[in-house]
Amino acid sequence: MPSSDPPRHRCSTALLFLLLLGFSFAAADDASWTEDSTLESPGCTNKFQMVKILNWVDGVESNDFLTGLTAQFGESLPSDAGQGVRSPVAFVRPLDSCSNLSSRLDGSIALSIRGNCAFTEKAKHAEAAGASALLVINDKEDLDEMGCMEKDTSLNVSIPVLMISKSSGDALNKSMVDNKSVELLLYAPSRPAVDLTAGLLLLMAVGTVVVASLWSDLTDPDQANESYSILAKEFSGAGTRKDDPEKEILDISVTGAVFFIVTASIFLLLLFYFMSSWFVWVLTIFFCIGGMQGMHNIITAVLLRKWRHLGRRSVKLPLLGTMSWMSLLVNIFCLAFAVFWFVKRHTSYAWAGQDILGICLMITALQVVRLPNIKVATVLLCCAFVYDIFWVFISPLIFHESVMIVVAQGDSSSGESIPMLLRIPRFFDPWGGYDMIGFGDILFPGLLISFASRYDKIKKRVISSGYFLWLTIGYGVGLLLTYLGLYLMDGHGQPALLYIVPCTLGLAVILGLVRGELKELWNYGIEESESNTPEDTLPVA
């Protein structure tokens, strides 16, 4: 390969890397609700719980279930469907249940619109009419928390009360208008205390970083050892580090690090304001192209490690030029894989193809884009730290929604979502959904850990006295803390870099200080004449 990147290749690499870094968060794809201020009082101390609503129309059970949210008051629902009672449903009169009902509802589930009176008042009227439960249809798709009023000092509601979305109410209303018999069964399944699939996602993230950091050693150890030996001599002799001339490398500078974060923020805002199906389609196509290239690079590297003769026979093709038969066949396979995933991306098993393409893409990106030293790493990761916290936690104060979470959810009207994340189904959760982590939460620490791996190799460090092992462990701990925060905040999206950066960059700085190597790490790869300038030296108090 050429000793430096062609300008067009370097630009495309930078653009692709920017797209990947733009999504940095961890979340659980759950049914969710809007938090309102609530007041606890006697009879109004229930925890809010998500409810599954099974429904039968003329005795035929629907394949899909509806979702509801319990109120802060009323009777609790069973956690198992077998303990629930299947009951008919009927609209109340008046529809908002804000006054005494005009007819009895003995044993039926009352269905009411939201209206203008207190939720507790609706519940009292439904219970007085003999209803077995009350379902309040919201005037929007969100599920709001139904709490108590200040006047409800001693509340005694003995029927379950829950809210359902507008679309769920419309579906029930359509069946009932056609004079069909509609029956419902309500229950609130509990989530497992430990989310095992989050552990699988953690292993995928850490594994991606480790494989990317050790890729040259895994695929061509002889060439890697020779390159590291040359670099070690150059560094010890001249105080500078030169990139491997056989590889196309894009070293990030301090200016480039700030540019990445600022441009990623602008790109995130564009997605937030102009999100549409065609916009997501464009990003998905870019993702497929990048994933194809990454998969091609990985497969060819693995094949050539075992069978070097496969790359010797070549063929000349129109437009594509000369390439080996092996490369051509691998390209055809990768294209077929990406097209198949694109066509099937809305199926229940599409997450596997998305993760494979994403992991291949990130491993390749971490071979091309590198951090030259801890100075650039500090600038990049500190900016990313602020970036992640701002767009997840602080942006709702300005934009009334978490910009990062909204963008990650994609275009709700078309069902299209951003593919720049790893996701895995929660197999052991009765509510289903996905655990997710953005590419940025893998690539940002991956750049630092890859640098640590190269540094240890050039310095001929054993694994326990180097930096790679400890930063990898720190990254795993940071992810564990992220999922702990996710659990404690009921699945609301977390800025993963809030936990990861201190556990990786912070650990690297501490180890460097303890070992007396921080100055060397800070100025690593900078020429002696430049390392003495004020702007390139680590400030000393």
Coordinates of C-alpha atoms in Angstrom, one line a residue:
M1 CA 0.0 0.0 0.0
P2 CA 1.1 3.6 -0.5
S3 CA 3.0 5.3 2.3
S4 CA 0.4 7.9 2.9
D5 CA -3.4 8.2 2.3
P6 CA -4.6 9.7 -0.9
P7 CA -6.4 12.9 -0.1
R8 CA -9.8 11.5 -1.2
H9 CA -9.3 8.4 0.9
R10 CA -8.3 10.4 3.9
C11 CA -11.4 12.6 3.6
S12 CA -13.7 9.7 3.2
T13 CA -12.2 8.1 6.2
A14 CA -12.6 11.2 8.3
L15 CA -16.2 11.6 7.2
L16 CA -17.0 8.0 8.0
F17 CA -15.3 8.2 11.3
L18 CA -17.3 11.3 12.1
L19 CA -20.6 9.5 11.4
L20 CA -19.5 6.7 13.7
L21 CA -18.5 9.0 16.6
G22 CA -21.7 10.9 16.4
F23 CA -23.7 8.3 18.4
S24 CA -22.4 7.8 21.9
F25 CA -24.9 6.6 24.5
A26 CA -26.1 3.4 26.1
A27 CA -29.8 2.7 26.4
A28 CA -32.5 0.1 26.8
D29 CA -35.2 0.1 24.1
D30 CA -38.2 0.0 26.4
A31 CA -41.8 0.9 26.5
S32 CA -41.6 4.3 28.4
W33 CA -43.7 6.9 30.0
T34 CA -43.6 10.6 30.8
E35 CA -42.7 11.6 34.3
D36 CA -45.0 14.1 36.0
S37 CA -44.9 15.5 39.5
T38 CA -46.8 13.2 41.8
L39 CA -47.9 13.4 45.4
E40 CA -47.7 10.5 47.9
S41 CA -50.5 10.2 50.5
P42 CA -52.3 7.3 52.2
G43 CA -53.7 5.1 49.4
C44 CA -51.5 6.7 46.8
T45 CA -48.1 5.0 47.3
N46 CA -48.1 2.5 44.4
K47 CA -45.1 2.2 42.2
F48 CA -45.7 2.9 38.5
Q49 CA -45.6 -0.3 36.6
M50 CA -45.8 -1.2 32.9
V51 CA -48.8 -3.4 32.1
K52 CA -49.4 -5.9 29.4
I53 CA -53.0 -6.0 28.1
L54 CA -54.0 -9.2 26.2
N55 CA -57.1 -8.8 24.2
W56 CA -59.7 -11.0 22.6
V57 CA -62.1 -10.0 19.8
D58 CA -65.2 -12.3 19.4
G59 CA -63.2 -14.9 21.4
V60 CA -60.1 -14.8 19.1
E61 CA -56.9 -13.7 20.9
S62 CA -54.9 -11.0 19.2
N63 CA -51.3 -11.7 18.3
D64 CA -50.2 -8.3 19.7
F65 CA -50.6 -7.0 23.2
L66 CA -51.3 -3.4 24.3
T67 CA -49.2 -1.6 26.8
G68 CA -50.4 0.5 29.8
L69 CA -49.0 2.2 32.9
T70 CA -50.5 1.7 36.4
A71 CA -51.6 4.7 38.5
Q72 CA -50.1 5.7 41.9
F73 CA -53.3 4.5 43.5
G74 CA -55.6 1.5 43.1
E75 CA -55.3 -2.2 43.4
S76 CA -52.1 -3.9 42.2
L77 CA -52.2 -6.2 39.2
P78 CA -50.8 -9.8 39.2
S79 CA -47.4 -10.4 37.7
D80 CA -48.4 -13.5 35.8
A81 CA -51.0 -13.8 33.1
G82 CA -52.3 -17.0 34.6
Q83 CA -53.4 -15.1 37.7
G84 CA -55.3 -12.4 35.7
V85 CA -59.0 -12.4 35.0
R86 CA -60.4 -12.0 31.5
S87 CA -63.1 -9.4 31.5
P88 CA -65.3 -7.6 29.0
V89 CA -64.6 -3.9 28.3
A90 CA -67.1 -1.1 27.9
F91 CA -67.0 2.6 27.4
V92 CA -68.3 4.7 30.3
R93 CA -71.1 7.3 30.1
P94 CA -70.1 10.2 30.3
L95 CA -66.9 9.3 28.3
D96 CA -64.6 11.2 30.6
S97 CA -66.0 9.6 33.8
C98 CA -65.9 13.0 35.5
S99 CA -69.4 12.5 37.0
N100 CA -71.6 9.6 38.2
L101 CA -71.9 7.0 35.4
S102 CA -75.3 6.5 33.8
S103 CA -75.2 2.7 33.7
R104 CA -73.8 -0.2 35.7
L105 CA -70.5 -1.9 34.6
D106 CA -70.7 -4.9 36.9
G107 CA -67.5 -7.0 36.3
S108 CA -66.5 -5.0 33.2
I109 CA -63.4 -3.0 32.6
A110 CA -64.3 0.7 32.2
L111 CA -62.8 2.6 29.3
S112 CA -62.6 6.4 29.7
I113 CA -61.1 9.3 27.8
R114 CA -58.7 11.6 29.7
G115 CA -61.0 14.6 30.2
N116 CA -60.6 17.5 32.6
C117 CA -61.1 16.0 36.0
A118 CA -58.7 14.3 38.4
F119 CA -57.7 10.7 37.7
T120 CA -58.8 9.8 41.3
E121 CA -62.2 11.2 40.6
K122 CA -62.6 9.0 37.5
A123 CA -61.5 6.0 39.4
K124 CA -64.1 6.6 42.2
H125 CA -67.0 6.9 39.6
A126 CA -65.9 3.8 37.8
E127 CA -65.6 1.8 41.0
A128 CA -69.0 3.0 42.2
A129 CA -70.5 1.7 38.9
G130 CA -69.1 -1.8 39.6
A131 CA -66.2 -1.7 37.2
S132 CA -63.4 -4.3 37.7
A133 CA -60.7 -1.9 36.4
L134 CA -60.4 1.5 34.7
L135 CA -58.4 2.2 31.6
V136 CA -57.8 5.9 30.8
I137 CA -57.1 6.7 27.1
N138 CA -54.5 9.3 26.9
D139 CA -54.8 12.1 24.3
K140 CA -51.3 11.4 22.9
E141 CA -48.9 8.4 22.4
D142 CA -47.0 8.9 25.6
L143 CA -48.1 7.3 28.9
D144 CA -48.3 9.9 31.6
E145 CA -48.0 9.1 35.3
M146 CA -51.4 9.3 37.1
G147 CA -50.8 10.6 40.6
C148 CA -53.0 12.1 43.4
M149 CA -54.1 15.6 44.1
E150 CA -53.4 17.5 47.3
K151 CA -57.0 17.1 48.4
D152 CA -56.7 13.3 48.2
T153 CA -55.4 12.9 51.8
S154 CA -57.0 9.5 52.4
L155 CA -57.8 7.7 49.2
N156 CA -59.4 4.2 49.0
V157 CA -59.6 2.9 45.4
S158 CA -59.8 -0.9 45.2
I159 CA -59.8 -1.4 41.5
P160 CA -56.7 -1.3 39.2
V161 CA -56.3 2.0 37.3
L162 CA -54.0 2.4 34.3
M163 CA -53.4 4.6 31.3
I164 CA -53.1 3.4 27.7
S165 CA -52.0 5.4 24.6
K166 CA -54.2 7.1 22.1
S167 CA -53.5 4.5 19.4
S168 CA -54.4 1.7 21.8
G169 CA -57.6 3.3 22.7
D170 CA -58.4 3.9 19.0
A171 CA -57.8 0.1 18.3
L172 CA -60.2 -0.9 21.1
N173 CA -62.8 1.6 20.0
K174 CA -62.7 0.4 16.4
S175 CA -63.4 -3.2 17.5
M176 CA -66.2 -2.1 19.8
V177 CA -67.9 0.2 17.2
D178 CA -68.2 -2.8 14.9
N179 CA -70.3 -4.5 17.7
K180 CA -67.7 -7.0 18.4
S181 CA -67.2 -8.6 21.8
V182 CA -63.9 -7.3 23.3
E183 CA -62.3 -8.9 26.4
L184 CA -59.1 -7.9 28.1
L185 CA -56.7 -9.5 30.6
L186 CA -54.4 -7.2 32.6
Y187 CA -51.1 -8.2 34.2
A188 CA -47.8 -6.5 35.1
P189 CA -44.9 -8.8 34.5
S190 CA -41.7 -8.2 36.5
R191 CA -38.4 -7.5 34.9
P192 CA -35.4 -9.7 35.9
A193 CA -33.2 -8.2 38.5
V194 CA -30.1 -8.8 36.4
D195 CA -30.1 -8.1 32.6
L196 CA -27.9 -10.9 31.3
T197 CA -28.0 -9.6 27.7
A198 CA -26.3 -6.4 28.9
G199 CA -23.3 -8.6 29.8
L200 CA -23.3 -10.0 26.3
L201 CA -23.3 -6.5 24.9
L202 CA -20.4 -5.6 27.2
L203 CA -18.4 -8.5 26.0
M204 CA -19.1 -7.5 22.4
A205 CA -17.9 -3.9 23.0
V206 CA -14.8 -5.0 24.9
G207 CA -14.0 -7.7 22.4
T208 CA -14.3 -5.3 19.5
V209 CA -11.7 -3.0 21.1
V210 CA -9.3 -5.8 22.0
V211 CA -9.5 -7.4 18.6
A212 CA -9.0 -4.0 16.9
S213 CA -6.0 -3.2 19.1
L214 CA -4.3 -6.6 18.5
W215 CA -5.4 -6.9 14.9
S216 CA -2.0 -6.7 13.2
D217 CA -0.6 -9.2 15.7
L218 CA -3.5 -11.6 15.1
T219 CA -3.4 -11.5 11.3
D220 CA 0.3 -10.9 10.5
P221 CA 2.4 -11.4 13.6
D222 CA 5.7 -11.5 11.7
Q223 CA 5.1 -8.3 9.9
A224 CA 3.8 -6.6 13.1
N225 CA 6.9 -7.6 15.1
E226 CA 9.2 -6.3 12.3
S227 CA 7.3 -3.0 12.1
Y228 CA 7.3 -2.5 15.9
S229 CA 11.1 -3.2 16.0
I230 CA 11.7 -0.6 13.4
L231 CA 9.5 1.9 15.2
A232 CA 11.3 1.2 18.5
K233 CA 14.7 1.9 17.0
E234 CA 13.5 5.1 15.4
F235 CA 11.9 6.3 18.6
S236 CA 15.0 5.5 20.8
G237 CA 17.3 7.0 18.2
A238 CA 15.6 10.2 17.1
G239 CA 12.9 10.8 19.6
T240 CA 10.2 10.6 16.9
R241 CA 7.8 8.0 15.8
K242 CA 7.0 7.4 12.1
D243 CA 3.9 5.6 10.9
D244 CA 4.2 2.2 9.3
P245 CA 4.8 2.9 5.6
E246 CA 2.9 -0.2 4.7
K247 CA -0.4 1.1 6.2
E248 CA -2.7 4.0 5.5
I249 CA -2.9 5.9 8.8
L250 CA -4.9 9.0 9.7
D251 CA -3.3 10.4 12.9
I252 CA -5.7 12.7 14.8
S253 CA -4.3 16.1 15.8
V254 CA -5.5 18.4 18.7
T255 CA -7.3 20.6 16.1
G256 CA -8.7 17.5 14.4
A257 CA -10.0 16.2 17.8
V258 CA -11.9 19.4 18.5
F259 CA -13.1 19.5 14.9
F260 CA -14.6 16.0 15.2
I261 CA -16.6 16.9 18.2
V262 CA -17.9 20.2 17.0
T263 CA -18.8 18.8 13.6
A264 CA -20.4 15.8 15.2
S265 CA -22.6 18.1 17.3
I266 CA -23.7 20.0 14.2
F267 CA -24.5 16.8 12.4
L268 CA -26.5 15.6 15.5
L269 CA -28.6 18.8 15.4
L270 CA -29.2 18.4 11.7
L271 CA -30.5 14.9 12.3
F272 CA -32.6 16.2 15.3
Y273 CA -34.4 18.9 13.2
F274 CA -34.5 17.2 9.8
M275 CA -35.0 13.6 10.8
S276 CA -36.9 11.7 8.0
S277 CA -37.0 8.3 6.5
W278 CA -34.9 9.4 3.5
F279 CA -32.2 10.8 5.8
V280 CA -32.0 7.6 7.8
W281 CA -31.9 5.7 4.5
V282 CA -28.8 7.7 3.4
L283 CA -27.1 6.9 6.7
T284 CA -28.1 3.3 6.4
I285 CA -26.6 3.0 3.0
F286 CA -23.3 4.7 4.2
F287 CA -23.3 2.2 7.1
C288 CA -23.7 -0.8 4.6
I289 CA -20.9 0.5 2.4
G290 CA -18.6 1.0 5.4
G291 CA -19.6 -2.4 6.8
M292 CA -18.9 -4.1 3.5
Q293 CA -15.4 -2.6 3.3
G294 CA -14.7 -3.5 6.9
M295 CA -16.0 -7.1 6.4
H296 CA -13.9 -7.4 3.2
N297 CA -10.7 -6.3 5.0
I298 CA -11.3 -8.7 7.9
I299 CA -12.1 -11.7 5.8
T300 CA -9.2 -11.2 3.4
A301 CA -6.7 -10.6 6.3
V302 CA -7.8 -13.8 7.9
L303 CA -7.7 -15.9 4.7
L304 CA -4.2 -14.5 3.7
R305 CA -2.8 -15.3 7.2
K306 CA -3.5 -19.0 6.5
W307 CA -3.3 -19.2 2.8
R308 CA -1.0 -16.5 1.3
H309 CA -1.2 -17.9 -2.2
L310 CA -4.9 -16.9 -2.5
G311 CA -3.9 -13.4 -3.2
R312 CA -1.6 -14.1 -6.1
R313 CA -4.1 -14.9 -8.9
S314 CA -5.6 -11.7 -10.2
V315 CA -8.3 -10.6 -12.7
K316 CA -8.8 -7.3 -14.5
L317 CA -12.3 -5.9 -14.4
P318 CA -13.9 -2.8 -16.1
L319 CA -14.0 0.2 -13.8
L320 CA -12.6 -1.8 -10.8
G321 CA -9.2 -2.4 -12.3
T322 CA -7.0 -5.3 -11.3
M323 CA -7.8 -7.3 -8.2
S324 CA -7.2 -10.8 -6.9
W325 CA -9.8 -13.6 -7.4
M326 CA -10.0 -13.9 -3.7
S327 CA -10.8 -10.2 -3.2
L328 CA -13.4 -10.4 -5.9
L329 CA -15.2 -13.3 -4.3
V330 CA -15.1 -11.8 -0.9
N331 CA -16.5 -8.6 -2.2
I332 CA -19.4 -10.4 -3.8
F333 CA -20.1 -12.2 -0.5
C334 CA -19.9 -8.9 1.5
L335 CA -22.2 -7.2 -1.0
A336 CA -24.7 -10.0 -0.7
F337 CA -24.6 -9.9 3.1
A338 CA -25.1 -6.1 3.2
V339 CA -28.0 -6.2 0.7
F340 CA -29.7 -9.0 2.6
W341 CA -29.4 -7.1 5.9
F342 CA -30.7 -3.9 4.3
V343 CA -33.7 -5.7 2.9
K344 CA -34.4 -7.6 6.1
R345 CA -33.4 -4.8 8.6
H346 CA -36.9 -4.6 10.1
T347 CA -37.0 -8.4 11.0
S348 CA -36.5 -9.8 14.5
Y349 CA -33.1 -11.2 13.6
A350 CA -31.7 -8.2 11.8
W351 CA -29.8 -7.1 15.0
A352 CA -27.3 -9.9 14.3
G353 CA -26.4 -8.7 10.8
Q354 CA -26.3 -5.1 12.1
D355 CA -23.8 -6.0 14.8
I356 CA -21.6 -8.0 12.4
L357 CA -21.4 -5.1 10.0
G358 CA -20.9 -2.6 12.8
I359 CA -18.1 -4.6 14.5
C360 CA -16.3 -5.1 11.1
L361 CA -16.6 -1.4 10.4
M362 CA -15.2 -0.3 13.8
I363 CA -12.3 -2.8 13.7
T364 CA -11.3 -1.3 10.3
A365 CA -11.8 2.3 11.5
L366 CA -9.5 1.7 14.5
Q367 CA -6.8 0.4 12.1
V368 CA -7.0 3.6 10.0
V369 CA -7.6 6.4 12.6
R370 CA -5.2 6.6 15.5
L371 CA -4.2 8.8 18.5
P372 CA -0.5 9.7 18.4
N373 CA -0.2 10.4 22.1
I374 CA -2.0 11.1 25.4
K375 CA -2.1 14.8 24.7
V376 CA -4.4 14.3 21.8
A377 CA -6.3 11.6 23.7
T378 CA -6.9 14.0 26.5
V379 CA -8.3 16.6 24.3
L380 CA -10.5 14.2 22.3
L381 CA -11.9 12.2 25.2
C382 CA -12.5 15.3 27.4
C383 CA -14.4 17.0 24.6
A384 CA -16.3 13.7 24.0
F385 CA -17.0 13.5 27.7
V386 CA -18.7 17.0 27.6
Y387 CA -20.4 16.2 24.3
D388 CA -22.0 13.0 25.6
I389 CA -23.3 14.6 28.8
F390 CA -24.6 17.6 27.1
W391 CA -26.5 15.9 24.3
V392 CA -28.0 13.2 26.6
F393 CA -28.6 15.1 29.9
I394 CA -28.5 18.8 29.3
S395 CA -30.0 19.1 25.9
P396 CA -33.6 18.5 27.2
L397 CA -33.3 21.8 29.1
I398 CA -32.8 23.6 25.8
F399 CA -34.6 21.5 23.2
H400 CA -37.2 19.9 25.6
E401 CA -36.0 16.4 24.5
S402 CA -32.7 14.5 24.8
V403 CA -31.3 15.1 21.3
M404 CA -29.0 12.0 21.4
I405 CA -31.9 9.7 22.4
V406 CA -34.3 11.2 19.9
V407 CA -31.8 10.8 17.1
A408 CA -30.9 7.3 18.1
Q409 CA -34.6 6.3 18.0
G410 CA -34.8 7.3 14.4
D411 CA -37.9 8.3 12.4
S412 CA -40.8 7.0 14.4
S413 CA -43.3 7.6 11.6
S414 CA -41.6 5.2 9.2
G415 CA -40.0 2.8 11.7
E416 CA -36.5 3.6 10.4
S417 CA -33.7 3.9 13.0
I418 CA -30.1 4.9 13.0
P419 CA -27.8 1.8 12.5
M420 CA -24.7 3.3 14.1
L421 CA -25.0 1.2 17.3
L422 CA -24.7 -2.3 18.6
R423 CA -27.9 -3.9 19.9
I424 CA -28.9 -7.2 21.3
P425 CA -32.4 -8.5 22.2
R426 CA -33.2 -8.9 25.9
F427 CA -34.0 -12.6 25.7
F428 CA -34.8 -13.1 29.3
D429 CA -37.1 -10.0 29.7
P430 CA -40.9 -10.5 29.4
W431 CA -41.1 -7.0 27.9
G432 CA -38.5 -7.8 25.2
G433 CA -36.8 -4.7 23.7
Y434 CA -33.1 -4.2 23.1
D435 CA -30.0 -3.2 25.0
M436 CA -27.9 -0.8 22.8
I437 CA -24.6 1.0 22.8
G438 CA -23.5 3.7 20.4
F439 CA -20.5 3.3 18.2
G440 CA -18.9 6.3 19.8
D441 CA -18.8 4.5 23.2
I442 CA -16.6 1.9 21.6
L443 CA -14.5 4.0 19.2
F444 CA -13.5 6.8 21.6
P445 CA -12.0 4.5 24.3
G446 CA -10.9 2.1 21.5
L447 CA -8.6 4.8 20.1
L448 CA -6.9 5.2 23.5
I449 CA -6.6 1.4 24.1
S450 CA -5.2 0.9 20.6
F451 CA -2.6 3.6 21.4
A452 CA -1.8 1.8 24.7
S453 CA -1.3 -1.5 22.8
R454 CA 1.1 0.0 20.3
Y455 CA 3.0 1.8 23.0
D456 CA 3.4 -1.4 25.1
K457 CA 4.6 -3.3 22.0
I458 CA 7.1 -0.7 20.9
K459 CA 8.5 -0.4 24.5
K460 CA 8.5 -4.3 24.8
R461 CA 6.4 -4.2 28.0
V462 CA 5.1 -7.4 29.5
I463 CA 1.3 -7.3 29.8
S464 CA 1.2 -6.6 33.6
S465 CA 3.6 -3.6 33.5
G466 CA 2.1 -2.1 30.4
Y467 CA -1.1 0.0 29.8
F468 CA -3.2 -2.1 27.5
L469 CA -4.4 -4.6 30.0
W470 CA -5.3 -2.1 32.6
L471 CA -7.1 0.3 30.2
T472 CA -9.1 -2.7 28.8
I473 CA -10.1 -3.6 32.3
G474 CA -11.0 0.0 33.0
Y475 CA -13.1 0.1 29.9
G476 CA -15.0 -3.0 31.1
V477 CA -15.6 -1.4 34.5
G478 CA -16.8 1.8 32.8
L479 CA -19.3 -0.2 30.8
L480 CA -20.5 -2.0 34.0
L481 CA -21.0 1.4 35.7
T482 CA -22.9 2.6 32.6
Y483 CA -25.4 -0.4 32.9
L484 CA -25.6 0.1 36.6
G485 CA -26.7 3.7 36.0
L486 CA -29.1 2.5 33.3
Y487 CA -30.7 0.1 35.8
L488 CA -30.9 2.7 38.6
M489 CA -32.6 5.1 36.2
D490 CA -35.2 2.7 34.9
G491 CA -33.7 2.2 31.5
H492 CA -33.4 5.9 30.6
G493 CA -30.5 6.5 28.2
Q494 CA -27.1 7.1 29.8
P495 CA -24.1 9.1 28.5
A496 CA -21.7 6.1 28.6
L497 CA -18.6 8.3 28.3
L498 CA -19.5 9.9 31.6
Y499 CA -18.4 6.6 33.2
I500 CA -15.9 5.3 30.5
V501 CA -13.6 8.3 30.2
P502 CA -12.6 8.5 33.9
C503 CA -12.1 4.7 33.9
T504 CA -9.8 4.8 30.8
L505 CA -8.2 8.2 30.3
G506 CA -8.2 8.9 34.0
L507 CA -6.6 5.5 34.7
A508 CA -4.0 6.1 32.0
V509 CA -3.0 9.4 33.5
I510 CA -2.8 8.0 37.0
L511 CA -0.6 5.0 35.8
G512 CA 1.6 7.5 33.9
L513 CA 2.1 9.6 37.0
V514 CA 2.8 6.7 39.3
R515 CA 5.3 5.2 36.8
G516 CA 6.9 8.6 36.0
E517 CA 6.0 8.2 32.3
L518 CA 3.3 10.8 31.9
K519 CA 5.5 13.4 30.2
E520 CA 6.7 10.8 27.7
L521 CA 3.2 9.6 27.0
W522 CA 2.0 13.2 26.7
N523 CA 4.7 14.1 24.1
Y524 CA 5.0 10.7 22.5
G525 CA 5.7 10.9 18.8
I526 CA 6.6 14.6 18.9
E527 CA 9.9 15.7 17.6
E528 CA 12.4 16.9 20.2
S529 CA 12.4 20.4 18.9
E530 CA 8.7 20.6 19.2
S531 CA 8.4 18.8 22.5
N532 CA 10.1 21.7 24.3
T533 CA 7.6 24.3 23.2
P534 CA 5.1 25.5 25.8
E535 CA 2.0 24.4 23.8
D536 CA 3.3 20.8 23.5
T537 CA 4.4 20.2 27.1
L538 CA 2.3 19.0 29.9
P539 CA 1.5 21.9 32.3
V540 CA 3.2 21.5 35.7
A541 CA 1.6 23.1 38.8

